[in-house]
Coordinates of C-alpha atoms and ligand atoms in Angstrom, one line a residue:
M1 CA 0.0 -0.1 0.1
A2 CA 2.7 2.4 0.8
E3 CA 3.7 2.9 -2.8
S4 CA 0.1 3.2 -3.9
E5 CA 0.0 6.1 -1.6
N6 CA 2.4 8.2 -3.6
K7 CA 0.6 7.8 -6.6
P8 CA -2.3 10.5 -7.7
T9 CA -5.5 8.6 -7.1
N10 CA -8.2 7.8 -9.5
F11 CA -11.5 6.0 -9.8
I12 CA -9.9 2.6 -10.4
R13 CA -7.6 3.0 -7.3
M14 CA -10.5 4.0 -5.4
K15 CA -12.5 1.0 -6.2
I16 CA -9.5 -1.2 -5.5
D17 CA -8.9 0.5 -2.1
E18 CA -12.7 0.1 -1.2
D19 CA -12.3 -3.7 -2.2
R20 CA -9.4 -4.1 -0.1
S21 CA -10.6 -2.5 3.0
S22 CA -14.0 -4.3 2.8
G23 CA -12.1 -7.5 2.6
K24 CA -13.6 -8.6 -0.9
T25 CA -10.0 -8.3 -2.3
T26 CA -6.8 -9.5 -0.6
Q27 CA -4.3 -10.0 -3.4
V28 CA -4.9 -7.5 -6.5
H29 CA -4.8 -9.5 -9.5
T30 CA -4.9 -7.9 -12.9
R31 CA -4.4 -8.9 -16.4
F32 CA -3.4 -7.5 -19.9
P33 CA -5.3 -9.0 -22.5
P34 CA -4.1 -8.4 -26.0
E35 CA -5.5 -10.2 -29.1
P36 CA -2.6 -11.3 -31.1
N37 CA -3.7 -9.8 -34.4
G38 CA -1.2 -7.0 -34.6
Y39 CA 1.7 -5.4 -32.8
L40 CA 1.0 -3.4 -29.7
H41 CA 0.7 0.5 -29.8
I42 CA 0.9 3.2 -27.6
G43 CA -2.9 3.0 -26.6
H44 CA -1.9 -0.7 -25.6
A45 CA 1.0 1.1 -23.2
K46 CA -1.5 3.0 -21.4
S47 CA -3.5 -0.4 -20.6
I48 CA -0.2 -2.3 -19.8
C49 CA 1.1 0.7 -17.5
L50 CA -2.3 0.8 -15.9
N51 CA -2.6 -3.0 -15.3
F52 CA 1.0 -3.9 -14.6
G53 CA 1.4 -0.6 -12.7
I54 CA -1.6 -1.3 -10.4
A55 CA -0.3 -4.7 -9.6
N56 CA 3.0 -3.4 -8.7
D57 CA 1.8 -0.8 -6.7
Y58 CA -0.5 -3.1 -4.5
Q59 CA 2.2 -6.0 -4.3
G60 CA -0.3 -7.9 -6.4
V61 CA 0.1 -9.7 -9.7
C62 CA -0.7 -8.9 -13.4
N63 CA -1.3 -11.9 -16.0
L64 CA -0.4 -11.5 -19.6
R65 CA -3.2 -13.1 -21.5
F66 CA -3.8 -13.5 -25.3
D67 CA -7.4 -13.5 -26.4
D68 CA -6.9 -15.9 -29.2
T69 CA -10.4 -16.7 -29.8
N70 CA -10.3 -15.1 -33.6
P71 CA -8.4 -18.1 -35.2
S72 CA -8.0 -16.6 -38.6
K73 CA -6.5 -13.3 -37.6
E74 CA -3.8 -14.5 -35.2
E75 CA -0.3 -15.3 -35.7
Q76 CA 2.7 -16.5 -33.8
E77 CA 4.9 -13.4 -34.9
Y78 CA 2.1 -11.1 -32.9
V79 CA 2.4 -13.4 -29.8
E80 CA 6.1 -13.1 -29.8
S81 CA 6.3 -9.3 -30.7
I82 CA 3.7 -8.4 -27.7
Q83 CA 6.0 -10.3 -25.2
E84 CA 8.9 -8.8 -26.1
D85 CA 7.1 -5.1 -26.1
V86 CA 5.8 -5.9 -22.6
K87 CA 9.1 -6.6 -21.2
W88 CA 10.7 -3.8 -23.0
L89 CA 8.4 -1.5 -21.3
G90 CA 9.7 -3.0 -18.0
F91 CA 7.0 -5.2 -16.8
S92 CA 6.9 -8.8 -16.1
W93 CA 3.8 -11.0 -15.9
S94 CA 2.9 -13.4 -13.6
G95 CA 4.3 -17.1 -14.2
E96 CA 3.9 -18.2 -17.9
P97 CA 1.7 -16.2 -20.6
H98 CA -1.7 -17.3 -20.6
F99 CA -3.9 -18.0 -23.6
A100 CA -7.8 -18.1 -24.0
S101 CA -7.6 -20.9 -26.2
D102 CA -5.9 -22.9 -23.1
Y103 CA -9.4 -22.7 -21.9
F104 CA -11.3 -24.1 -24.9
E105 CA -12.1 -27.3 -23.2
K106 CA -13.4 -25.3 -20.0
L107 CA -15.3 -23.1 -21.6
Y108 CA -17.0 -25.7 -23.7
E109 CA -18.1 -27.3 -20.4
F110 CA -19.3 -23.9 -19.2
A111 CA -21.5 -23.6 -22.2
Q112 CA -23.1 -27.2 -21.8
T113 CA -23.8 -25.9 -18.1
L114 CA -25.4 -22.8 -19.4
I115 CA -27.6 -25.2 -21.6
R116 CA -28.4 -27.5 -18.9
K117 CA -29.7 -24.7 -16.8
G118 CA -31.8 -23.6 -19.9
K119 CA -29.8 -20.4 -20.2
A120 CA -28.4 -21.2 -23.7
Y121 CA -29.6 -22.6 -27.1
V122 CA -28.7 -23.3 -30.3
C123 CA -30.2 -21.0 -33.0
H124 CA -30.6 -21.3 -36.9
L125 CA -31.3 -17.8 -37.7
N126 CA -28.9 -16.2 -40.1
A127 CA -26.7 -13.4 -39.5
A128 CA -29.2 -11.1 -41.1
E129 CA -32.0 -12.8 -39.4
V130 CA -30.1 -12.5 -35.8
R131 CA -29.9 -8.8 -36.6
E132 CA -33.4 -8.2 -37.7
Y133 CA -35.0 -10.2 -34.8
R134 CA -32.6 -8.0 -32.3
G135 CA -34.5 -4.9 -32.4
T136 CA -33.1 -1.5 -32.2
L137 CA -32.4 1.1 -29.5
T138 CA -36.0 2.1 -29.4
E139 CA -37.6 -1.2 -30.3
P140 CA -37.5 -4.4 -28.2
G141 CA -36.2 -7.5 -30.3
R142 CA -38.5 -10.6 -30.9
N143 CA -37.8 -14.2 -29.5
S144 CA -36.0 -16.4 -32.1
P145 CA -38.2 -19.4 -33.1
Y146 CA -35.5 -21.8 -32.0
R147 CA -35.4 -20.3 -28.3
D148 CA -37.6 -22.9 -26.8
R149 CA -36.1 -26.1 -27.8
S150 CA -35.5 -28.7 -24.9
V151 CA -32.2 -29.0 -23.2
D152 CA -31.6 -32.4 -24.4
E153 CA -32.2 -31.2 -28.3
N154 CA -29.8 -28.2 -27.3
L155 CA -27.1 -30.4 -25.7
D156 CA -27.2 -32.5 -28.8
L157 CA -27.0 -29.5 -31.4
F158 CA -24.2 -28.1 -29.6
Q159 CA -22.4 -31.3 -29.4
R160 CA -22.9 -31.8 -33.2
M161 CA -21.6 -28.2 -33.8
R162 CA -18.5 -29.2 -32.2
A163 CA -18.3 -32.4 -34.0
G164 CA -18.3 -30.3 -37.4
E165 CA -21.7 -31.5 -38.7
F166 CA -22.9 -28.0 -39.6
K167 CA -21.4 -25.6 -42.2
D168 CA -19.8 -22.0 -41.0
G169 CA -22.8 -20.0 -40.0
A170 CA -25.5 -22.5 -40.1
C171 CA -26.2 -22.0 -36.3
L172 CA -25.0 -20.3 -33.1
L173 CA -25.1 -21.0 -29.8
R174 CA -26.8 -18.0 -28.0
A175 CA -27.4 -16.9 -24.3
K176 CA -31.2 -16.9 -23.4
I177 CA -31.6 -13.6 -21.5
D178 CA -34.1 -11.1 -22.6
M179 CA -35.1 -9.9 -26.1
A180 CA -36.6 -6.9 -24.8
S181 CA -33.7 -6.0 -22.6
P182 CA -32.7 -2.1 -23.1
I183 CA -29.3 -3.4 -22.9
I184 CA -28.7 -4.6 -26.6
Q185 CA -25.8 -6.8 -25.4
L186 CA -28.5 -8.9 -23.3
R187 CA -30.9 -9.8 -26.1
D188 CA -29.7 -13.4 -26.4
P189 CA -26.3 -12.7 -27.5
A190 CA -24.1 -15.3 -29.3
L191 CA -21.6 -17.3 -27.4
Y192 CA -20.4 -19.8 -29.7
R193 CA -20.3 -19.6 -33.7
I194 CA -18.8 -22.1 -36.0
R195 CA -15.5 -21.4 -37.9
K196 CA -13.8 -24.3 -39.7
V197 CA -10.4 -22.4 -39.6
H198 CA -7.0 -23.3 -38.4
H199 CA -6.2 -22.0 -35.1
H200 CA -2.4 -21.0 -34.6
R201 CA -2.3 -23.1 -31.1
T202 CA -5.2 -25.4 -31.3
G203 CA -5.0 -26.6 -34.8
D204 CA -8.0 -28.0 -36.2
K205 CA -9.1 -29.3 -33.0
W206 CA -12.2 -27.0 -32.8
C207 CA -14.6 -25.8 -35.5
I208 CA -16.4 -23.8 -32.9
Y209 CA -15.0 -21.0 -31.2
P210 CA -16.2 -19.0 -28.2
M211 CA -17.4 -15.3 -28.6
Y212 CA -15.3 -12.7 -26.9
D213 CA -17.7 -11.9 -24.3
F214 CA -18.2 -15.5 -23.0
T215 CA -14.4 -15.9 -23.1
H216 CA -13.3 -12.7 -21.4
C217 CA -15.3 -12.8 -18.2
L218 CA -14.6 -16.8 -17.9
S219 CA -10.9 -16.4 -18.6
D220 CA -10.9 -13.6 -16.0
S221 CA -12.4 -16.0 -13.4
L222 CA -10.3 -18.9 -14.2
E223 CA -7.4 -17.0 -13.6
S224 CA -8.4 -15.3 -10.4
I225 CA -8.3 -11.9 -11.7
T226 CA -9.9 -9.5 -9.2
H227 CA -10.2 -6.5 -11.2
S228 CA -10.6 -6.7 -14.9
L229 CA -9.7 -3.2 -16.3
C230 CA -11.0 -2.6 -20.1
T231 CA -11.8 0.4 -22.2
L232 CA -14.9 2.2 -22.3
E233 CA -16.6 0.7 -25.3
F234 CA -17.1 -2.4 -23.0
E235 CA -19.3 -0.6 -20.5
N236 CA -22.4 -1.8 -21.9
H237 CA -21.1 -5.3 -22.0
R238 CA -20.4 -5.4 -18.4
P239 CA -24.1 -6.7 -17.4
L240 CA -23.4 -9.5 -19.8
Y241 CA -20.2 -10.1 -18.2
D242 CA -21.9 -10.4 -14.8
W243 CA -24.7 -12.3 -16.1
I244 CA -22.4 -14.8 -17.3
L245 CA -20.4 -15.3 -14.2
E246 CA -23.7 -15.2 -12.1
Q247 CA -25.5 -18.0 -14.0
L248 CA -22.4 -20.2 -13.9
E249 CA -22.0 -19.6 -10.1
V250 CA -18.2 -19.4 -10.3
T251 CA -16.3 -18.8 -7.1
C252 CA -14.1 -15.9 -8.4
H253 CA -16.4 -12.9 -9.9
P254 CA -13.8 -10.2 -11.0
Q255 CA -14.9 -6.7 -11.0
Q256 CA -14.7 -5.2 -14.5
I257 CA -14.0 -1.1 -14.6
E258 CA -13.8 0.7 -17.6
F259 CA -11.4 3.6 -18.6
A260 CA -11.1 6.0 -21.6
R261 CA -8.8 4.6 -24.3
L262 CA -6.0 6.9 -25.2
N263 CA -6.4 8.8 -28.5
L264 CA -3.0 10.3 -29.8
S265 CA -3.3 13.2 -32.3
N266 CA -1.7 13.0 -36.2
T267 CA -1.9 9.0 -35.8
V268 CA -4.3 6.1 -36.1
M269 CA -4.5 3.5 -33.7
S270 CA -6.8 0.6 -34.8
K271 CA -4.8 -2.5 -35.5
R272 CA -6.7 -3.0 -38.9
K273 CA -5.9 0.7 -39.8
L274 CA -2.2 0.2 -38.8
L275 CA -2.1 -3.1 -40.7
M276 CA -3.4 -1.3 -43.9
L277 CA -0.3 0.9 -43.4
V278 CA 1.9 -2.0 -43.4
E279 CA 0.4 -4.0 -46.1
D280 CA -0.4 -1.3 -48.7
G281 CA 3.4 -0.1 -48.1
F282 CA 2.8 3.2 -46.4
V283 CA 5.3 2.4 -44.0
S284 CA 8.3 -0.3 -44.1
G285 CA 6.6 -2.5 -41.5
W286 CA 5.1 -2.5 -37.9
D287 CA 8.3 -1.3 -36.5
D288 CA 8.7 1.6 -39.0
P289 CA 9.9 4.6 -36.7
R290 CA 6.9 6.7 -37.8
M291 CA 4.4 4.3 -36.4
P292 CA 2.4 4.7 -33.0
T293 CA 3.6 0.8 -32.2
I294 CA 5.8 0.2 -29.1
S295 CA 8.3 -1.4 -31.7
G296 CA 8.1 1.8 -33.9
M297 CA 8.7 4.0 -31.2
R298 CA 11.6 1.6 -29.7
R299 CA 13.3 1.8 -33.1
R300 CA 12.6 5.4 -33.4
G301 CA 14.8 5.8 -29.9
Y302 CA 11.9 6.6 -27.6
T303 CA 12.9 5.2 -24.1
P304 CA 10.7 2.7 -21.9
E305 CA 11.0 5.3 -19.1
S306 CA 9.7 8.0 -21.4
I307 CA 6.6 6.0 -22.5
R308 CA 5.7 5.2 -18.9
E309 CA 6.0 8.6 -17.6
F310 CA 3.7 9.7 -20.8
C311 CA 1.3 7.0 -19.3
E312 CA 1.6 8.7 -15.9
R313 CA 0.9 12.0 -17.0
I314 CA -2.1 11.2 -19.3
G315 CA -3.8 9.5 -16.2
V316 CA -6.9 7.5 -16.4
A317 CA -10.1 9.2 -16.9
K318 CA -14.1 8.1 -17.6
A319 CA -14.3 10.4 -20.6
D320 CA -12.7 10.2 -24.0
S321 CA -10.1 12.7 -25.1
M322 CA -7.3 13.4 -27.8
V323 CA -3.8 13.8 -26.5
D324 CA -1.5 15.8 -28.4
I325 CA 1.5 14.0 -29.8
S326 CA 3.7 16.9 -28.4
L327 CA 3.2 15.7 -24.8
L328 CA 4.7 12.4 -25.9
E329 CA 7.4 14.0 -27.5
F330 CA 8.2 16.2 -24.7
C331 CA 8.2 13.2 -22.4
V332 CA 10.8 11.6 -24.5
R333 CA 13.0 14.5 -24.7
E334 CA 13.0 15.2 -20.9
D335 CA 14.5 11.9 -20.7
L336 CA 16.8 11.9 -23.4
N337 CA 18.0 15.1 -22.3
K338 CA 19.2 13.7 -19.0
T339 CA 20.5 10.4 -20.5
S340 CA 22.0 10.9 -24.1
P341 CA 25.7 11.9 -24.8
R342 CA 26.0 14.7 -27.1
V343 CA 28.1 13.9 -30.1
M344 CA 28.8 15.9 -33.2
A345 CA 27.2 15.1 -36.7
V346 CA 27.0 17.5 -40.0
L347 CA 23.6 16.6 -41.8
D348 CA 24.3 18.8 -44.8
P349 CA 27.7 19.4 -45.0
I350 CA 29.9 22.3 -46.6
K351 CA 33.7 22.1 -46.5
L352 CA 35.5 24.5 -44.2
T353 CA 39.1 24.7 -44.9
I354 CA 41.5 26.3 -42.3
T355 CA 44.2 27.9 -44.4
N356 CA 46.7 28.6 -41.8
Y357 CA 46.4 25.2 -40.2
P358 CA 49.2 22.4 -41.2
E359 CA 48.2 19.9 -44.1
D360 CA 49.2 17.0 -42.0
Q361 CA 48.6 18.1 -38.5
V362 CA 45.7 16.3 -36.5
E363 CA 44.9 17.3 -32.9
E364 CA 42.8 14.5 -30.8
I365 CA 40.8 16.8 -28.9
D366 CA 39.3 15.8 -25.8
A367 CA 35.5 16.4 -25.7
A368 CA 33.3 16.0 -22.8
Y369 CA 30.0 14.0 -23.3
F370 CA 28.1 16.4 -21.1
Q371 CA 29.7 19.9 -21.1
D372 CA 28.8 20.5 -17.4
D373 CA 29.2 17.0 -16.3
K374 CA 32.8 15.3 -16.3
D375 CA 31.4 12.1 -14.8
W376 CA 29.9 11.1 -18.2
G377 CA 33.4 11.0 -19.6
S378 CA 34.8 12.1 -22.8
R379 CA 35.8 10.8 -26.3
K380 CA 38.6 12.2 -28.6
V381 CA 37.4 14.1 -31.6
P382 CA 40.1 14.7 -34.4
F383 CA 40.5 18.2 -35.6
S384 CA 42.5 18.8 -38.7
R385 CA 42.7 21.4 -41.7
H386 CA 39.8 20.1 -43.7
L387 CA 36.5 20.4 -41.7
L388 CA 32.8 19.9 -42.8
I389 CA 30.0 22.2 -41.2
E390 CA 26.5 22.6 -41.6
R391 CA 25.4 24.3 -44.9
A392 CA 22.8 26.2 -42.9
D393 CA 25.5 27.6 -40.7
F394 CA 27.0 30.1 -43.3
R395 CA 25.1 33.0 -45.1
D396 CA 26.7 35.4 -47.4
E397 CA 25.0 38.2 -45.9
A398 CA 24.8 38.4 -42.2
H399 CA 22.1 40.3 -40.4
K400 CA 22.2 41.7 -37.1
K401 CA 21.1 38.5 -35.2
W402 CA 23.4 36.2 -37.4
Y403 CA 26.0 34.9 -34.8
R404 CA 27.0 32.2 -37.3
L405 CA 29.5 32.3 -40.1
A406 CA 29.4 34.8 -42.8
P407 CA 32.4 36.5 -44.7
G408 CA 34.6 38.3 -42.2
K409 CA 32.8 36.9 -39.3
E410 CA 34.5 35.1 -36.6
V411 CA 32.8 32.0 -34.6
R412 CA 33.9 29.3 -32.2
L413 CA 34.3 25.7 -33.5
K414 CA 33.1 23.7 -30.3
F415 CA 35.9 22.3 -28.2
A416 CA 38.4 23.7 -30.8
Y417 CA 39.4 26.9 -32.1
Y418 CA 37.9 30.6 -33.2
V419 CA 37.8 30.8 -37.1
T420 CA 37.1 33.6 -39.3
C421 CA 35.8 33.1 -42.6
D422 CA 38.1 34.8 -45.2
E423 CA 36.9 33.4 -48.5
V424 CA 33.9 31.9 -50.2
I425 CA 34.4 29.5 -52.9
R426 CA 31.7 29.0 -55.3
D427 CA 31.1 26.2 -58.2
E428 CA 29.9 27.3 -61.8
A429 CA 26.5 27.6 -60.7
G430 CA 27.3 30.1 -58.1
E431 CA 26.7 27.3 -55.1
V432 CA 28.9 27.9 -52.2
V433 CA 31.3 24.7 -52.1
E434 CA 34.0 25.8 -49.7
L435 CA 34.6 28.3 -46.7
R436 CA 38.1 29.4 -46.3
C437 CA 38.9 30.3 -43.0
S438 CA 41.9 31.3 -40.6
Y439 CA 42.1 30.1 -36.9
D440 CA 43.6 31.7 -34.1
P441 CA 45.8 29.1 -32.2
A442 CA 45.6 31.4 -29.1
T443 CA 41.8 30.2 -28.9
K444 CA 42.7 26.3 -28.2
G445 CA 39.6 24.9 -26.5
G446 CA 37.2 27.3 -28.0
W447 CA 38.4 30.0 -25.5
S448 CA 40.2 33.1 -26.3
E449 CA 43.1 34.2 -24.1
D450 CA 42.6 37.8 -24.7
G451 CA 38.9 37.7 -23.5
R452 CA 37.8 38.3 -26.9
K453 CA 34.0 36.9 -27.3
V454 CA 32.4 35.2 -30.0
K455 CA 28.6 34.5 -30.0
G456 CA 28.3 31.5 -32.2
T457 CA 29.1 28.1 -31.5
L458 CA 29.2 25.6 -34.5
H459 CA 29.5 21.8 -34.6
W460 CA 31.9 20.2 -37.2
V461 CA 33.4 17.1 -38.1
S462 CA 36.8 16.5 -39.6
E463 CA 36.2 15.4 -43.2
A464 CA 39.2 12.7 -43.5
H465 CA 37.8 11.3 -40.1
A466 CA 34.2 11.7 -40.1
L467 CA 31.9 8.7 -40.8
R468 CA 29.3 8.6 -43.7
A469 CA 25.7 8.2 -42.4
E470 CA 22.4 8.3 -43.5
V471 CA 19.9 10.1 -41.0
R472 CA 16.3 9.7 -41.4
E473 CA 13.9 12.3 -40.1
F474 CA 10.4 11.9 -39.5
E475 CA 7.2 14.0 -39.4
P476 CA 3.7 13.0 -38.1
L477 CA 2.4 10.2 -40.3
F478 CA -0.7 12.2 -40.8
L479 CA -1.0 16.1 -40.7
D480 CA -4.8 15.7 -39.9
D481 CA -5.2 15.8 -36.0
N482 CA -7.6 13.0 -35.9
P483 CA -7.2 10.8 -39.1
G484 CA -8.8 7.7 -37.2
A485 CA -12.2 9.7 -37.7
N486 CA -11.8 9.0 -41.6
K487 CA -13.5 6.0 -42.4
D488 CA -11.3 2.8 -43.7
Q489 CA -9.9 3.2 -47.1
A490 CA -10.5 7.1 -47.0
F491 CA -7.9 7.6 -43.9
T492 CA -4.6 6.6 -46.0
E493 CA -5.4 9.5 -48.4
H494 CA -4.6 11.6 -45.7
V495 CA -1.2 10.1 -45.1
N496 CA 1.5 12.8 -44.9
P497 CA 3.8 12.4 -48.2
N498 CA 6.8 14.1 -46.3
S499 CA 6.7 11.9 -43.1
L500 CA 10.1 10.5 -43.9
T501 CA 13.2 12.4 -45.2
K502 CA 16.6 10.9 -45.6
S503 CA 20.0 13.0 -45.6
L504 CA 22.3 10.5 -47.4
A505 CA 25.3 12.7 -47.2
A506 CA 25.5 13.2 -43.3
R507 CA 29.0 12.7 -41.5
V508 CA 29.6 11.9 -38.1
E509 CA 32.1 12.0 -35.8
P510 CA 34.4 8.9 -35.8
S511 CA 33.6 7.9 -32.0
L512 CA 30.2 6.6 -33.3
A513 CA 32.0 3.8 -35.1
T514 CA 31.6 1.6 -32.0
A515 CA 28.0 2.8 -31.5
E516 CA 25.8 -0.3 -30.3
P517 CA 22.4 -0.7 -32.3
G518 CA 19.8 1.3 -30.7
M519 CA 22.3 3.7 -29.1
R520 CA 20.7 7.1 -28.3
V521 CA 22.8 10.4 -28.8
Q522 CA 22.1 14.2 -29.1
F523 CA 23.5 15.6 -32.1
E524 CA 24.8 18.7 -31.0
R525 CA 22.1 21.5 -31.9
Q526 CA 20.0 19.2 -34.0
G527 CA 18.2 16.8 -32.0
Y528 CA 18.2 13.3 -30.5
Y529 CA 19.1 10.4 -32.8
C530 CA 19.2 6.5 -32.4
L531 CA 21.3 4.3 -34.3
D532 CA 18.6 2.2 -36.3
A533 CA 18.5 -1.3 -34.8
R534 CA 17.3 -3.0 -37.9
D535 CA 18.9 -1.5 -41.0
S536 CA 22.2 0.2 -39.8
T537 CA 25.4 -1.6 -40.4
A538 CA 29.0 -0.7 -39.8
E539 CA 29.3 0.2 -43.7
N540 CA 26.3 2.1 -43.6
L541 CA 25.4 3.7 -40.4
I542 CA 21.6 4.9 -40.3
F543 CA 20.6 7.2 -37.7
N544 CA 16.7 7.7 -36.7
R545 CA 15.8 10.9 -35.5
T546 CA 13.9 10.6 -32.3
V547 CA 12.7 14.0 -31.4
T548 CA 14.1 17.5 -32.2
L549 CA 15.4 19.7 -29.6
R550 CA 12.1 22.4 -29.8
D551 CA 9.5 21.7 -27.2
S552 CA 6.1 22.5 -28.8
W553 CA 4.3 21.2 -25.9
A554 CA 5.1 24.2 -23.4
K555 CA 3.2 26.4 -25.8
I556 CA 0.3 24.0 -26.0
E557 CA 0.1 23.3 -22.4
K558 CA 0.2 27.1 -21.8
K559 CA -3.1 27.6 -24.1
I560 CA -4.7 24.6 -22.4
N561 CA -3.8 26.4 -18.9
A562 CA -4.6 30.0 -20.1
P563 CA -7.5 31.5 -18.2
G564 CA -10.9 31.7 -20.1
Ligands
LIG601 P1 -7.4 -2.2 -31.5 O1 -8.6 -1.2 -31.9 O2 -6.1 -1.4 -31.7 O3 -7.7 -3.4 -32.4 P2 -8.2 -3.6 -29.4 O4 -9.0 -3.0 -28.3 O5 -9.1 -4.4 -30.2 O6 -7.4 -2.6 -30.1 P3 -6.7 -5.5 -28.0 O7 -5.4 -6.4 -28.3 O8 -8.0 -6.3 -27.5 O9 -6.8 -4.6 -29.0 O10 -6.3 -4.7 -26.5 C1 -5.7 -5.2 -25.5 C2 -6.0 -4.4 -24.5 O11 -5.5 -2.9 -24.6 C3 -7.6 -4.2 -24.1 O12 -7.7 -4.1 -22.8 C4 -7.9 -2.8 -24.6 O13 -8.8 -2.2 -23.8 C5 -6.6 -2.2 -24.2 N1 -6.5 -0.9 -25.4 C6 -6.3 -1.1 -26.7 N2 -6.4 0.2 -27.4 C7 -6.3 1.1 -26.4 C8 -6.1 2.4 -26.1 N3 -6.2 3.2 -27.4 N4 -6.0 3.2 -24.9 C9 -6.2 2.5 -24.0 N5 -6.2 0.9 -23.9 C10 -6.2 0.2 -25.1
LIG602 MG1 -10.0 -6.2 -28.8

């Protein structure tokens, strides 16, 4: 309890506190129940942080359960990626992962029990008829003509459904509740359907599969879950959740509690839509750094700490809302600012030659990874006559506020010397190709002995020593705040065509030759970058830009908090 007291409370914690003090709950037991039909996304991270976080805080446990009742869509690849992502986020589940499919036999028995109690029947209405009989929000439904068959007939038919005697869709097992209920979910919902398809774990053993509503509550109960946290769209399903457990008189009846799902601006979160982006080639895969998936964010350089912090900040609520992507980026930036060494990289290089520096001289400059914190150590950065600087750090005509390089202007090269631009070399097209500068040997380390100050400090690399690299920069996949509001196919029309740009001519300092895949750094003055863990090789270094240095959240936050 001690730890949970430090966390801001919310309606879920309040309910758990209540159940603990009344003695209803002794050990808190939650679960995270993904369907293995896609990779996890940032919305799932919210659910993971909530379920595992609550279990941790109350010294309880949390299960990982694959909700694999939908045979045609589930794949082993997803099962593996989901486990990897949960672990990467920093959580561990209790025991082995569970699979709803492990309960198929038990669920079948539960269904038989319902039939015996006269609470379920086999119905031969087809899908259109079922819909028609269901009624609407304003009109009650009508009883199925198959509703009053005998228990024995139902048991026999259900057994024959299992034996494969009927075609897909020929019949359903339905709960017998109330066709006039104001809650549509209670109008004799389907419990089992026939699907003659191969299942990734049970193979061809089953041709009937339990529906989500039937499976979920019973899986929760079988696993002794105390609090079953789910998103708001299941609120209307709660009466059915409770009805099934009550009819079956189970000993463990978990409490379902709903919370609002996370919606994030400028992206889509439905797995179906994410799959379309992958299959239609809008992105390179589920782990494309532009994807809102955990694997995409990992590849982009986001840290698990920053994602957990984000989930903490958004909190849980009962009302749906849209969270601006810049809050997530803010959390990433805050974390990387504390943890990423600073190194130098020139993304769009232009030559800078120091005409008074000896041709064959190389100085190995000791450069601290953090300017103000020597504990982080340092690396050697070679300095020579032939350097590269950022093209954007030079202008022909300097205005008053231009502190970078221009003809006649003096600047500091970080860690090295002051240099002054003496001459600008152009190609035939008039494009600047080289800046000829002179350096002041009395400014070693980037500080002038005579106290002379310069305002601009530029990053640089030594041309002969720098490593070639490809740098990938990302913009949101969608410029539209809420692209998910667009129906299916239409949403891909809003994909931002400029969401990926590659700088192929970038050069990075040689210390990065030993960077491990996934390593995160700050490129001085540019942003946070991460060595691509998938495509980068020693011969072809690839860096992904994780986030820029600019914080756009502060502005948005100010607007949100502004009075009036
Ligand atoms: P999708 O719509 O992306 O297919 P889903 O809800 O069908 O999502 P599941 O694999 O069933 O995906 O989700 C596993 C758990 O994660 C569920 O408990 C679900 O409520 C939760 N979850 C899914 N999306 C979000 C979200 N955007 N915010 C919070 N929780 C979510
Ligand atoms: Mg689902």
